[in-house]
Coordinates of C-alpha atoms in Angstrom, one line a residue:
Chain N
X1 CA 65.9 74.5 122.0
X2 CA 69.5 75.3 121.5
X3 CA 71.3 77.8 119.7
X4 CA 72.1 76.1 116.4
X5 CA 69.2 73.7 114.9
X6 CA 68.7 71.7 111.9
X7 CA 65.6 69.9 111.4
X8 CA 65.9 67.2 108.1
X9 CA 67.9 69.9 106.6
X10 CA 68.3 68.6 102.7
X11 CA 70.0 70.6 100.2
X12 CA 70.9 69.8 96.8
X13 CA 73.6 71.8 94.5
X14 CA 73.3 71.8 90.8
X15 CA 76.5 71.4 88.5
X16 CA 77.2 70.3 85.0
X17 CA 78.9 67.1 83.5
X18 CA 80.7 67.5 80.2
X19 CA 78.4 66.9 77.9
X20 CA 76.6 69.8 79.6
X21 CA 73.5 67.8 80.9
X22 CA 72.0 69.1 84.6
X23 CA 73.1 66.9 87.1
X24 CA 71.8 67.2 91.0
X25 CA 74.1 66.3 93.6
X26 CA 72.9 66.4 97.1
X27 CA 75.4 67.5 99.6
X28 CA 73.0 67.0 102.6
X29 CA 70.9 64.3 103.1
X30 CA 68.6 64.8 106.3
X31 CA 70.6 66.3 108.7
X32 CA 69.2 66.9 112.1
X33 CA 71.6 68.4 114.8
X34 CA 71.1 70.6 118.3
X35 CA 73.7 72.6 119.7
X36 CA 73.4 74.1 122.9
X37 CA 74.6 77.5 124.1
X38 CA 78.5 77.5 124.8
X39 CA 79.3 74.3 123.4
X40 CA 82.5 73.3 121.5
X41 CA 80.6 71.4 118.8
X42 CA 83.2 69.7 115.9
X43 CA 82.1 68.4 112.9
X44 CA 84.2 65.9 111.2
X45 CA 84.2 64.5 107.9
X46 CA 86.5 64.2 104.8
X47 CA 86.4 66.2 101.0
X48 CA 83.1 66.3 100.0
X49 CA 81.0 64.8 103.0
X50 CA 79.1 67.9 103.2
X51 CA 80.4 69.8 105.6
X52 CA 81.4 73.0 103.9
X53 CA 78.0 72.8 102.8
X54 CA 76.4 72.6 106.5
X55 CA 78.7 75.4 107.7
X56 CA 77.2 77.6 104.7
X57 CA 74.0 76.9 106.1
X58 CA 74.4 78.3 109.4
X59 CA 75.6 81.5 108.3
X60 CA 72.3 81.9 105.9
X61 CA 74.9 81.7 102.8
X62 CA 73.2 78.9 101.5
X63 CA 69.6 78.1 101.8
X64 CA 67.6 74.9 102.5
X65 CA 66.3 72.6 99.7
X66 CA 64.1 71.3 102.3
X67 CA 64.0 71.4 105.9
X68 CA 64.8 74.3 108.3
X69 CA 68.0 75.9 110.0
X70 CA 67.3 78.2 113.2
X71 CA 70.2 80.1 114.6
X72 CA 69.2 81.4 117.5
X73 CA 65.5 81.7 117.6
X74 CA 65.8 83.0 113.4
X75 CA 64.7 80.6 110.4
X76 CA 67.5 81.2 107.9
X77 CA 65.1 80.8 104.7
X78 CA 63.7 84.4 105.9
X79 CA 65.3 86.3 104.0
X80 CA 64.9 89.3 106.7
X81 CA 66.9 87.5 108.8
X82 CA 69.9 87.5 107.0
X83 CA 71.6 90.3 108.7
X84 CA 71.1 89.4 112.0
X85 CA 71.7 85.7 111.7
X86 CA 75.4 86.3 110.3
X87 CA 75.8 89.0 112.6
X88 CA 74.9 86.1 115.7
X89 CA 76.9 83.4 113.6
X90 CA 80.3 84.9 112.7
X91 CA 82.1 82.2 110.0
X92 CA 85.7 81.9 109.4
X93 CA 86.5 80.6 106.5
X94 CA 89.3 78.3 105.5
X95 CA 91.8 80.8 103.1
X96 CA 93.6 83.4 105.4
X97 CA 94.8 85.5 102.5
X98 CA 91.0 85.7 101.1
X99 CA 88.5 86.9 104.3
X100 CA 91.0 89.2 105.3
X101 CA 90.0 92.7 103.8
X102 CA 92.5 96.0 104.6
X103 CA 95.9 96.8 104.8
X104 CA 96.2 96.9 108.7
X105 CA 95.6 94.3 111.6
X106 CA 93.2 96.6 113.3
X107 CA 91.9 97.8 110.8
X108 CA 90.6 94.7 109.7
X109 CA 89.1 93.3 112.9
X110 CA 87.0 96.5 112.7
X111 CA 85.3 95.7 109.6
X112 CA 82.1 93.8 110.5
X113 CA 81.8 96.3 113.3
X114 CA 82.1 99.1 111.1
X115 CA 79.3 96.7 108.6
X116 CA 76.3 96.9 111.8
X117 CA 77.1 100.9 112.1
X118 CA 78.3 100.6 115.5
X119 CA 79.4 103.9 116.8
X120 CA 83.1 104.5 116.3
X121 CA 84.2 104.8 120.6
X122 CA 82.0 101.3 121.0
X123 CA 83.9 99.9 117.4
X124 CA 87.4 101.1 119.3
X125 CA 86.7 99.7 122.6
X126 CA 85.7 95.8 120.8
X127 CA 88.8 95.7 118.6
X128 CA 90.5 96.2 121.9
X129 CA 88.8 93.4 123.2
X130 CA 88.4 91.0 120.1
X131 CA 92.2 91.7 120.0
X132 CA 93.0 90.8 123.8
X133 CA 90.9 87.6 123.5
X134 CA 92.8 86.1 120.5
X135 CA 96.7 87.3 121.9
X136 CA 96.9 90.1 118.8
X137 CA 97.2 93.4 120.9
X138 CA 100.9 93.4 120.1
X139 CA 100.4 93.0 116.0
X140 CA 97.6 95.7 115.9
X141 CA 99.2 98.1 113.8
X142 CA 100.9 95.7 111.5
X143 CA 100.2 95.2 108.2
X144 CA 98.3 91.3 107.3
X145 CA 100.7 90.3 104.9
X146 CA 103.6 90.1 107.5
X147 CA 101.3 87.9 109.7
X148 CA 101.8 83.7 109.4
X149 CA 98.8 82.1 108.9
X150 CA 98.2 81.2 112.5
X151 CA 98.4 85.0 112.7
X152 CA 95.8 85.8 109.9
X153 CA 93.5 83.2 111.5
X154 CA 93.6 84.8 114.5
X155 CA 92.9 88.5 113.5
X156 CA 90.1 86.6 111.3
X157 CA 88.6 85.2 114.4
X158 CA 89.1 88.5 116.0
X159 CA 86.9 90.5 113.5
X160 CA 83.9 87.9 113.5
X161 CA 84.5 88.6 117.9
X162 CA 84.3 92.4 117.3
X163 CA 80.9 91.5 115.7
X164 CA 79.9 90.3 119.5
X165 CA 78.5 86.9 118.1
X166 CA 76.6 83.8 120.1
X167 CA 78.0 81.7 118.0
X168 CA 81.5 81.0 115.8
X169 CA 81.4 78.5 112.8
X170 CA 84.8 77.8 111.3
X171 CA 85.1 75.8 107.5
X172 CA 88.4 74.0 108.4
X173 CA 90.3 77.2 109.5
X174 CA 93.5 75.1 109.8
X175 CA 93.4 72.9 106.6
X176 CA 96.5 75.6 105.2
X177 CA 98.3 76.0 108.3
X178 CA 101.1 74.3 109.8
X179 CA 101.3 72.8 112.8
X180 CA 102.1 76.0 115.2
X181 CA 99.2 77.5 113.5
X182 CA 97.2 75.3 114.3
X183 CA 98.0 74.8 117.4
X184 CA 97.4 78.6 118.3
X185 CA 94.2 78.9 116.0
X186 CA 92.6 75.6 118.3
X187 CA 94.2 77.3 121.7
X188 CA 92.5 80.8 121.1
X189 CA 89.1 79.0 120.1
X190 CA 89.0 76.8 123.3
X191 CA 90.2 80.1 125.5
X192 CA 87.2 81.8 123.6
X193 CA 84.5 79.2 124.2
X194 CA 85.4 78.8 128.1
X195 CA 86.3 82.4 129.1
X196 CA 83.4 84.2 127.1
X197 CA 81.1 81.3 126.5
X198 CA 80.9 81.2 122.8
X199 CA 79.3 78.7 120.8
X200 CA 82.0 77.2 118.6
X201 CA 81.1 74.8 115.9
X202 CA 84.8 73.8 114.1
X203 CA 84.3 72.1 110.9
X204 CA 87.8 69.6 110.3
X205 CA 89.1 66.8 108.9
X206 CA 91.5 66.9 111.7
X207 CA 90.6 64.3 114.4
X208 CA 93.4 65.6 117.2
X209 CA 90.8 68.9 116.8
X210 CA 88.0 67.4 118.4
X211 CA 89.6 65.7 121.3
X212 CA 88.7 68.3 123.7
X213 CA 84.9 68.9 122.2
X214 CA 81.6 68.8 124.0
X215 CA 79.9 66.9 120.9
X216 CA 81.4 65.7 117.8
X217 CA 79.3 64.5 114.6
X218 CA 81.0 62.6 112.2
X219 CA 80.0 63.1 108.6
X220 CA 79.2 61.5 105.1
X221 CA 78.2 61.5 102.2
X222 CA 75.9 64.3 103.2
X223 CA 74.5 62.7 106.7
X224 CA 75.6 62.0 110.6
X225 CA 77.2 58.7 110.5
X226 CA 77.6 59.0 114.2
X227 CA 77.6 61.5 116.9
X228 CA 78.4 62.0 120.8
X229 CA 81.1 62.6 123.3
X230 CA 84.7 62.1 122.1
X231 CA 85.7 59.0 123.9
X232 CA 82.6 57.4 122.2
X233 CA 83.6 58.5 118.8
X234 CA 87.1 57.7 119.3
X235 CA 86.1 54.1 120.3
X236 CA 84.4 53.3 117.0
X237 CA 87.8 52.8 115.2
X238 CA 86.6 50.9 112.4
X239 CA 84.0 53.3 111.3
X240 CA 85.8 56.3 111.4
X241 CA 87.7 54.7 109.0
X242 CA 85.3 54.0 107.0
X243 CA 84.3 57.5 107.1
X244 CA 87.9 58.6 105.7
X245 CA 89.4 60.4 109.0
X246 CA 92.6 59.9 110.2
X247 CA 92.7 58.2 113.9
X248 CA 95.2 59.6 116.1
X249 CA 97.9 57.9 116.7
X250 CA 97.0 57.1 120.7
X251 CA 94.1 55.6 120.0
X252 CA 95.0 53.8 117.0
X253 CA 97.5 52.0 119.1
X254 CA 95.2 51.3 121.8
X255 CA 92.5 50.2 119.9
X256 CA 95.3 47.6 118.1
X257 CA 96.8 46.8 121.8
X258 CA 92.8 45.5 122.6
X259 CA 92.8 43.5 119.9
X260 CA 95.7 41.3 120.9
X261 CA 93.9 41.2 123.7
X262 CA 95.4 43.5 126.2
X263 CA 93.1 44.9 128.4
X264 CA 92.7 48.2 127.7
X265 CA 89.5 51.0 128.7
X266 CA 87.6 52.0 125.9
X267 CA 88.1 55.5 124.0
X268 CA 91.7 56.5 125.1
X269 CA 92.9 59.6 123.3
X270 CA 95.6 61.2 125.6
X271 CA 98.7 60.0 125.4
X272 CA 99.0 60.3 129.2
X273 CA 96.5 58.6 129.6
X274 CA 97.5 55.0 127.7
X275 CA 101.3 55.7 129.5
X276 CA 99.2 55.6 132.8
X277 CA 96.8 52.7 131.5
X278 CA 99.9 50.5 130.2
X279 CA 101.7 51.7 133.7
X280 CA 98.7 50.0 135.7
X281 CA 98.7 46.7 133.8
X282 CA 102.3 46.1 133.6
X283 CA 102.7 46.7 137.5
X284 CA 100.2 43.7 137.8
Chain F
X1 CA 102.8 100.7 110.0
X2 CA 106.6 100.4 108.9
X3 CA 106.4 97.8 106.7
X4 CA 104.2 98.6 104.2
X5 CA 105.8 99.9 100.6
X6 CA 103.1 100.2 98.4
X7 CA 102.5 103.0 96.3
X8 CA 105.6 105.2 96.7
X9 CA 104.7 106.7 100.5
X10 CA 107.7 107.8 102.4
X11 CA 107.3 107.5 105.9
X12 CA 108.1 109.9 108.2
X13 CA 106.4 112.0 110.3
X14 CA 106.2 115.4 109.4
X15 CA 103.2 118.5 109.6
X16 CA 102.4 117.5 105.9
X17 CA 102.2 113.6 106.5
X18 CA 99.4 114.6 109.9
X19 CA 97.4 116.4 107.4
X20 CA 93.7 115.2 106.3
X21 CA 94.1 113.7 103.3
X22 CA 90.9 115.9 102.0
X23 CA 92.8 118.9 102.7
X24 CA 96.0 117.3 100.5
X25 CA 93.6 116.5 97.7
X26 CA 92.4 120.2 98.0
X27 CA 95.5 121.6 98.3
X28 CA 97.1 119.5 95.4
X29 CA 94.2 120.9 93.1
X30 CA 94.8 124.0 93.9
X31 CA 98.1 123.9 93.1
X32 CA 97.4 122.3 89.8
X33 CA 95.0 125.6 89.2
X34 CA 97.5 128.3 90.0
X35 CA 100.2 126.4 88.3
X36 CA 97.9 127.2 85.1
X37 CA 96.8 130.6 85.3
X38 CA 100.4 132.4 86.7
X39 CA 101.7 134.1 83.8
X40 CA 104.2 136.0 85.4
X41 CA 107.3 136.1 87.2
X42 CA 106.1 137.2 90.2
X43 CA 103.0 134.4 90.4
X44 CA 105.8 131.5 89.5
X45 CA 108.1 133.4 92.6
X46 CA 105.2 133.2 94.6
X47 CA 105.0 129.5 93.4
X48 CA 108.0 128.2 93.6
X49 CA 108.3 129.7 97.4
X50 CA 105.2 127.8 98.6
X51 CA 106.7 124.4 96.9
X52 CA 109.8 124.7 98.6
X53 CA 108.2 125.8 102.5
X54 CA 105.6 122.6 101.8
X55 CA 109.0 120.4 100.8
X56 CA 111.1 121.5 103.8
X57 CA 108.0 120.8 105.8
X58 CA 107.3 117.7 104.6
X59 CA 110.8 116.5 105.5
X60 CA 110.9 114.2 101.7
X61 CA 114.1 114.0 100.6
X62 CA 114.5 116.1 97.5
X63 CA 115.6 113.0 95.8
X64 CA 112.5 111.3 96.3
X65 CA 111.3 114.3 94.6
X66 CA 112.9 114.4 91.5
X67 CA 113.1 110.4 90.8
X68 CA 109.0 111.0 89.2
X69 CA 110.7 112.9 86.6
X70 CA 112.7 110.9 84.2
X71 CA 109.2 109.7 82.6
X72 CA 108.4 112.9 81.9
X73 CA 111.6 114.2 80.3
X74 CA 110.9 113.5 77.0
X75 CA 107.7 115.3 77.7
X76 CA 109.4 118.1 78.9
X77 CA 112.4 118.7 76.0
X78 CA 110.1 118.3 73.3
X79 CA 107.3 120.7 74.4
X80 CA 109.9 123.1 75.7
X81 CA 111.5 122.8 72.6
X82 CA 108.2 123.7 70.8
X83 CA 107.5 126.8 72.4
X84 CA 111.2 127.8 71.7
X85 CA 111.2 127.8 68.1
X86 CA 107.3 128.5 67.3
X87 CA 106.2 131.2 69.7
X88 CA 107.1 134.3 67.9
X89 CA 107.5 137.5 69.9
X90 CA 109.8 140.0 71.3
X91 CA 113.5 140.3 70.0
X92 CA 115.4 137.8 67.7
X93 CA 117.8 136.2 69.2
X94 CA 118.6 133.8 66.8
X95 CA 118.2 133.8 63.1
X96 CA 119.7 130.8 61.0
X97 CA 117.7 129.8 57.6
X98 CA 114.5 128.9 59.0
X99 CA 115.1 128.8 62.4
X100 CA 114.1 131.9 64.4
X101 CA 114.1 131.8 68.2
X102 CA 112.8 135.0 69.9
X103 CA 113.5 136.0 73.4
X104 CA 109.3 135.4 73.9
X105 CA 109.7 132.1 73.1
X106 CA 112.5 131.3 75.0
X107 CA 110.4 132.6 78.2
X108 CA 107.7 130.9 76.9
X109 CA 109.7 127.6 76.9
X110 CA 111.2 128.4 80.3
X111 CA 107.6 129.0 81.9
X112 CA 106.4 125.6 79.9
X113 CA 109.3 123.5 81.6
X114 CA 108.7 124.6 85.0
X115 CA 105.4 124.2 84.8
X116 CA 105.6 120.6 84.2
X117 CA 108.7 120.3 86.9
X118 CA 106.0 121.7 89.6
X119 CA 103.1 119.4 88.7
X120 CA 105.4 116.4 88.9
X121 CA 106.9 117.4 91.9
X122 CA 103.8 118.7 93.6
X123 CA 101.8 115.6 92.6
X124 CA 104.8 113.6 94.3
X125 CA 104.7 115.6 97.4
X126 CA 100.7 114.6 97.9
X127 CA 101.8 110.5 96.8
X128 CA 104.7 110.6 98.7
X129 CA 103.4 112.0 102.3
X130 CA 99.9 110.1 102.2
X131 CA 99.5 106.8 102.6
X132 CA 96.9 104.9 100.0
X133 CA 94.6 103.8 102.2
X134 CA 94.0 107.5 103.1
X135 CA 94.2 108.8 99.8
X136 CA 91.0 106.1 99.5
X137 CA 89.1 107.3 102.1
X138 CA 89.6 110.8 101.7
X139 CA 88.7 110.3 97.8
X140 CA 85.4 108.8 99.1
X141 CA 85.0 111.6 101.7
X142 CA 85.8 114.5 98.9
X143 CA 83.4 112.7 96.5
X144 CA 80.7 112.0 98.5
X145 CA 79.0 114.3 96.8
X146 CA 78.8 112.6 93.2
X147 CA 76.7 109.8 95.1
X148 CA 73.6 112.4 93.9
X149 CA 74.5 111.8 90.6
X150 CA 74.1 107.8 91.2
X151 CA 78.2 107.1 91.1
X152 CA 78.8 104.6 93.4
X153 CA 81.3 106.4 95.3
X154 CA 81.8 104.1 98.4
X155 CA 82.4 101.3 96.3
X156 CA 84.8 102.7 94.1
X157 CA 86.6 103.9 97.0
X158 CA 86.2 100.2 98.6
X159 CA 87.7 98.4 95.5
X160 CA 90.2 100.7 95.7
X161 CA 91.7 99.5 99.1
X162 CA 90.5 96.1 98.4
X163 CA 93.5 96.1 95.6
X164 CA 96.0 98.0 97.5
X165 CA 95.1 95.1 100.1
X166 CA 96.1 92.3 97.6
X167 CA 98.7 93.9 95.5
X168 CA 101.5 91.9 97.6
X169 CA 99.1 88.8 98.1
X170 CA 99.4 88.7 94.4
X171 CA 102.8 89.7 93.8
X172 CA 103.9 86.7 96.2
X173 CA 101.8 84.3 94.2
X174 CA 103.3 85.8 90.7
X175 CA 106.3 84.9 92.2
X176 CA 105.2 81.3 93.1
X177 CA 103.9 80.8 89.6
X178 CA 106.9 82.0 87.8
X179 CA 108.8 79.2 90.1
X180 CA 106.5 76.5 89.0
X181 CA 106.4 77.0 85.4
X182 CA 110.2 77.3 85.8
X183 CA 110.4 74.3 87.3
X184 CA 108.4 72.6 84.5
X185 CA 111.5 74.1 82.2
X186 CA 109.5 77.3 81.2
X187 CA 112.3 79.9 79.9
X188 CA 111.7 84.2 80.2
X189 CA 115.0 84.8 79.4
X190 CA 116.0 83.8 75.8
X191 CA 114.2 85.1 72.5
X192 CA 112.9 88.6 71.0
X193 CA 110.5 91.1 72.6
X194 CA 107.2 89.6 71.2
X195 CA 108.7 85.8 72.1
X196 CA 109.4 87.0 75.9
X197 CA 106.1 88.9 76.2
X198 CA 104.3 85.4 74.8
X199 CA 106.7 83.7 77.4
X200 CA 104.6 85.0 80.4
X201 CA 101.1 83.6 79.0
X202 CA 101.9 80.7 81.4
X203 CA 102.1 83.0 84.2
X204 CA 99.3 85.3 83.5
X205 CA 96.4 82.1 82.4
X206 CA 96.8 81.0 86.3
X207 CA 97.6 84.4 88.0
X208 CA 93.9 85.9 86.6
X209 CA 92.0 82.1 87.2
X210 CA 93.4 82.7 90.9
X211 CA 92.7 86.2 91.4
X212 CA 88.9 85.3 90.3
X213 CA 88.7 82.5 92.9
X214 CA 90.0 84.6 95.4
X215 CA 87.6 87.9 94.5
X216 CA 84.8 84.8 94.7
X217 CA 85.8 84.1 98.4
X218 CA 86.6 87.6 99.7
X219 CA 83.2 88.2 98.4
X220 CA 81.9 85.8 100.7
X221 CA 83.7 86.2 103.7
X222 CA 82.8 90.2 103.1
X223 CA 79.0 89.0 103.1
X224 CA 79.4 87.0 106.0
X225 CA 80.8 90.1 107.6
X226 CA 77.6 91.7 106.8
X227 CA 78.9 93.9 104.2
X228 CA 76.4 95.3 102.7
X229 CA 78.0 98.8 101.2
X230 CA 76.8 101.9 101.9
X231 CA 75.6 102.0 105.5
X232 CA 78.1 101.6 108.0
X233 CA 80.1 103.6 110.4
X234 CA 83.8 104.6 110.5
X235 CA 86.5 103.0 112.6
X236 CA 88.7 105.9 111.9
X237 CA 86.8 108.4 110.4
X238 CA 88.1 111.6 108.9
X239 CA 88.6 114.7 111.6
X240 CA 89.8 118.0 110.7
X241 CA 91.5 119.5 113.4
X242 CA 92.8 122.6 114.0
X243 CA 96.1 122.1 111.5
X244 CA 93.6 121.3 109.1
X245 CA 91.6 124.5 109.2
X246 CA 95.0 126.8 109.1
X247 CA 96.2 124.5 106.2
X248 CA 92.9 125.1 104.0
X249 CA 93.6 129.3 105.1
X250 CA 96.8 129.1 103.7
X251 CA 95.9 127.4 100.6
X252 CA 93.1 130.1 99.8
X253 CA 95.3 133.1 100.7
X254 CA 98.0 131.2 98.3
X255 CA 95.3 131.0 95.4
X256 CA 94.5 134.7 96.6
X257 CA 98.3 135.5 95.8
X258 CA 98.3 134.1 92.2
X259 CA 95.0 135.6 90.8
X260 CA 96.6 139.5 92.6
X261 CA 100.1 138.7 90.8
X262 CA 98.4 138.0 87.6
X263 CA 96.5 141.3 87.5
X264 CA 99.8 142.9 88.6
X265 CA 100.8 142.2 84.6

């Protein structure tokens, strides 16, 4: 069994229409999903394909209408297991400004430390660590509102590591940043998942994101439209559009070369890669 | 930690500013107490001497110092004034129709006035050499003891840094706002006082709607921290060291000094 699981997870949010009346909106329909230990799991899916909602659920902020979420061996409708399970699932949310909670950079990244009354030596000793492993050592006496955004996201990240997690979900933690941001946010996530073999489960409308993932599962309107390794997702053009998600640009071109009917291998995301595939057929 | 200018901390680094900010808060209290009960020259000599050696140590420029008190000054002439021509005692100095200033109510006045001087500069001396974030904690430290009396001290203390923490998150989205509505041909420059004040209702309607969606999600991404108030550890907590210990001496033997001068009279 791996270390995130959802069996025909269902849950269902209630909200009010004008005129007052109840209405039930479900923002997961039947999701079933397995994530092994140290994967780089992404989840894709555009406004309102429930994916906020899913990433909720594995951090036992939302509970199940139906169905069952186990993080790591712990049912998340227990309401016991609360603690724990958010202490093994850290979240990062999307808003910088808004998870961040005092004045100063270290300061900060000590906070959920300081939450599971770890001793003060052991809190000191993983903020120098959580800070090493997301490049912040330098900005650890500065104060948050001087950071950029890439920077915020990064001391964010750095307090769910001083936590010592199994697992890191993050709601689209670079939906308000721009595109250095991003770039460092993704870089200190991948160096994360292979240096200390974190789980991480990036929730995105972003499709470049998931190029280097594991798994991806696309999502919408509440269920897995289709899932697998990149180069199969990437493959099935037409229905990621469908689903609402912007195709990079490689493998839009690609996938429009094949259908003028250039032969061309299926699922090509690099850019290196089409140069070196469009090399090969033109020497022939 | 340069950059940070809330509140009205002066940074430098000086004996006063390495302090425990338990031992300001004691000290400043103190103060406040002896400021009250000297009634004589010698407990205001003894006074003003201690504010001057904590100044010089604290290395604030006296400027800093005195910029607190143009608020009060209106304070200060009118209840100086007060004492001058209603405390009746000693010699008359002057006598003019009604009017009849004695020499004890010119001391009177004279005490008065420098009594409120000292408070706001030894008030300014405590603001100015500790930061807010340790006045916070040492507030929580210093009350811990009303938590028997069921008042949530921890979390007063907590929403107190939590809105130092977004005092300039919200002053930069003020600013934003005020460029919007301007932009959509708002004006906060023409009209009376009650026309400007109605002027920044477009401001404040989507400066509060924010700062509630915000307190929503910091609450969230608190509880996914595991916050949970109360019990948890310190990533810097409060020390005294031996500085500390010397500093609470001298504050007693100062307190000591004002209760012998005012038996002296």
């Amino acid at each position: 069994m791996g270390i995130v699981q959802t069996l025909n997870l269902v849950y269902d949010y209630i909200t009010r229409d004008e005129y007052d009346n109840e209405i039930k909106i479900r923002a997961i329909d039947g999701l079933d999903i397995d994530v092994e230990k140290g994967q780089f799991i992404v989840v894709l899916g555009r406004n309102g394909s429930g994916k906020s909602s899913f990433a909720k659920h594995l951090n036992a902020l939302l509970r199940p209408t139906s169905g069952t979420v186990v993080i790591n061996g712990l049912d998340t409708s227990d309401k016991k297991n609360k603690w724990s399970i958010r202490q093994e699932a850290g979240m990062v949310f999307q808003n910088p400004d808004n998870q961040l909670v005092s004045q100063i950079v270290e300061d900060d990244v000590a906070f959920g430390a300081e939450n599971l009354a770890v001793p003060t030596d052991e809190i000191r000793y993983r903020v120098n660590k959580a800070l090493l492993s997301v490049n912040m050592t330098d900005y650890r006496m500065r104060a948050v509102n001087n950071l950029s955004g890439g920077q915020k996201q990064r001391v964010a990240i750095a307090g769910i590591m001083a936590m010592e997690p199994e697992c890191i979900i993050l709601d689209e933690p670079t939906a308000m940043l721009d595109p250095v941001g991003r770039r460092e946010v993704i870089e200190s996530l991948r160096k994360l998942n292979l240096e200390k073999g974190i789980t991480v489960i990036l929730i995105t409308h972003h499709m470049d994101e998931a190029i280097n993932a594991d798994n991806i599962f696309v999502m919408d309107k509440g269920k897995i439209l289709i899932s697998g390794k990149p180069s199969k997702i990437f493959a099935n053009i037409e229905l990621l559009k469908e689903a609402g998600l912007e195709v990079p640009v490689v493998t839009e071109l690609a996938y429009e070369l094949k259908k003028e009917g250039i032969e061309l291998p299926e699922g090509l995301i690099y850019e290196d890669e089409l140069i070196e595939e469009v090399v090969k057929l033109y020497k022939r | 930690m340069s950059n940070i200018t809330i509140g009205q901390y002066y940074n430098v680094n000086s004996i006063i500013h390495k302090l425990d900010p338990r031992v300001k808060l004691f000290g400043t209290l103190i103060f406040i107490v002896a400021l009250f009960v000297a009634n004589n020259s010698v407990s205001y000599a003894i006074i003003t001497f201690s504010l001057v050696a904590v100044i010089i140590a604290s290395k604030v420029p006296f400027i800093r110092l005195i910029k607190g008190m143009k608020q009060i000054l209106i304070i200060l002439i009118i209840s100086s004034l007060c004492n001058m021509f209603f405390v009746k005692s000693g010699n008359t100095l002057v006598h003019f129709g009604a009017v009849n200033i004695t020499s004890g109510g010119v001391i009177k006045a004279a005490y008065i006035g420098l009594r409120l001087i000292y408070l706001v500069i030894g008030t300014s001396v405590m603001t100015l050499t500790t930061k807010p974030s340790d006045m916070a904690d040492g507030l929580e430290k210093s009350l811990g003891f009303l938590k028997v009396i069921k008042i949530p001290v921890h979390e007063i203390a907590m929403m107190m840094s939590l809105a130092l923490r977004f005092i300039p998150t919200l002053m930069e989205e003020t600013d934003k706002i005020i460029k919007a509505q301007t932009a959509r041909g708002a004006d906060f420059e023409s009209g009376g006082l009650i026309r400007k004040v109605k002027n920044y209702i477009p401001i404040l309607v989507p400066l509060f709607v924010s700062s509630i969606e915000r307190a929503l999600e910091l609450a969230t991404a608190m509880e996914a921290r595991c916050y949970r108030g109360g019990v948890r550890t310190k990533f810097r907590p409060l020390k005294y060291n031996k500085t500390d210990i010397i500093a609470y001496g001298v504050q007693i033997l100062f307190l000591a000094g004002i209760i012998c001068a005012n038996l002296l009279s």
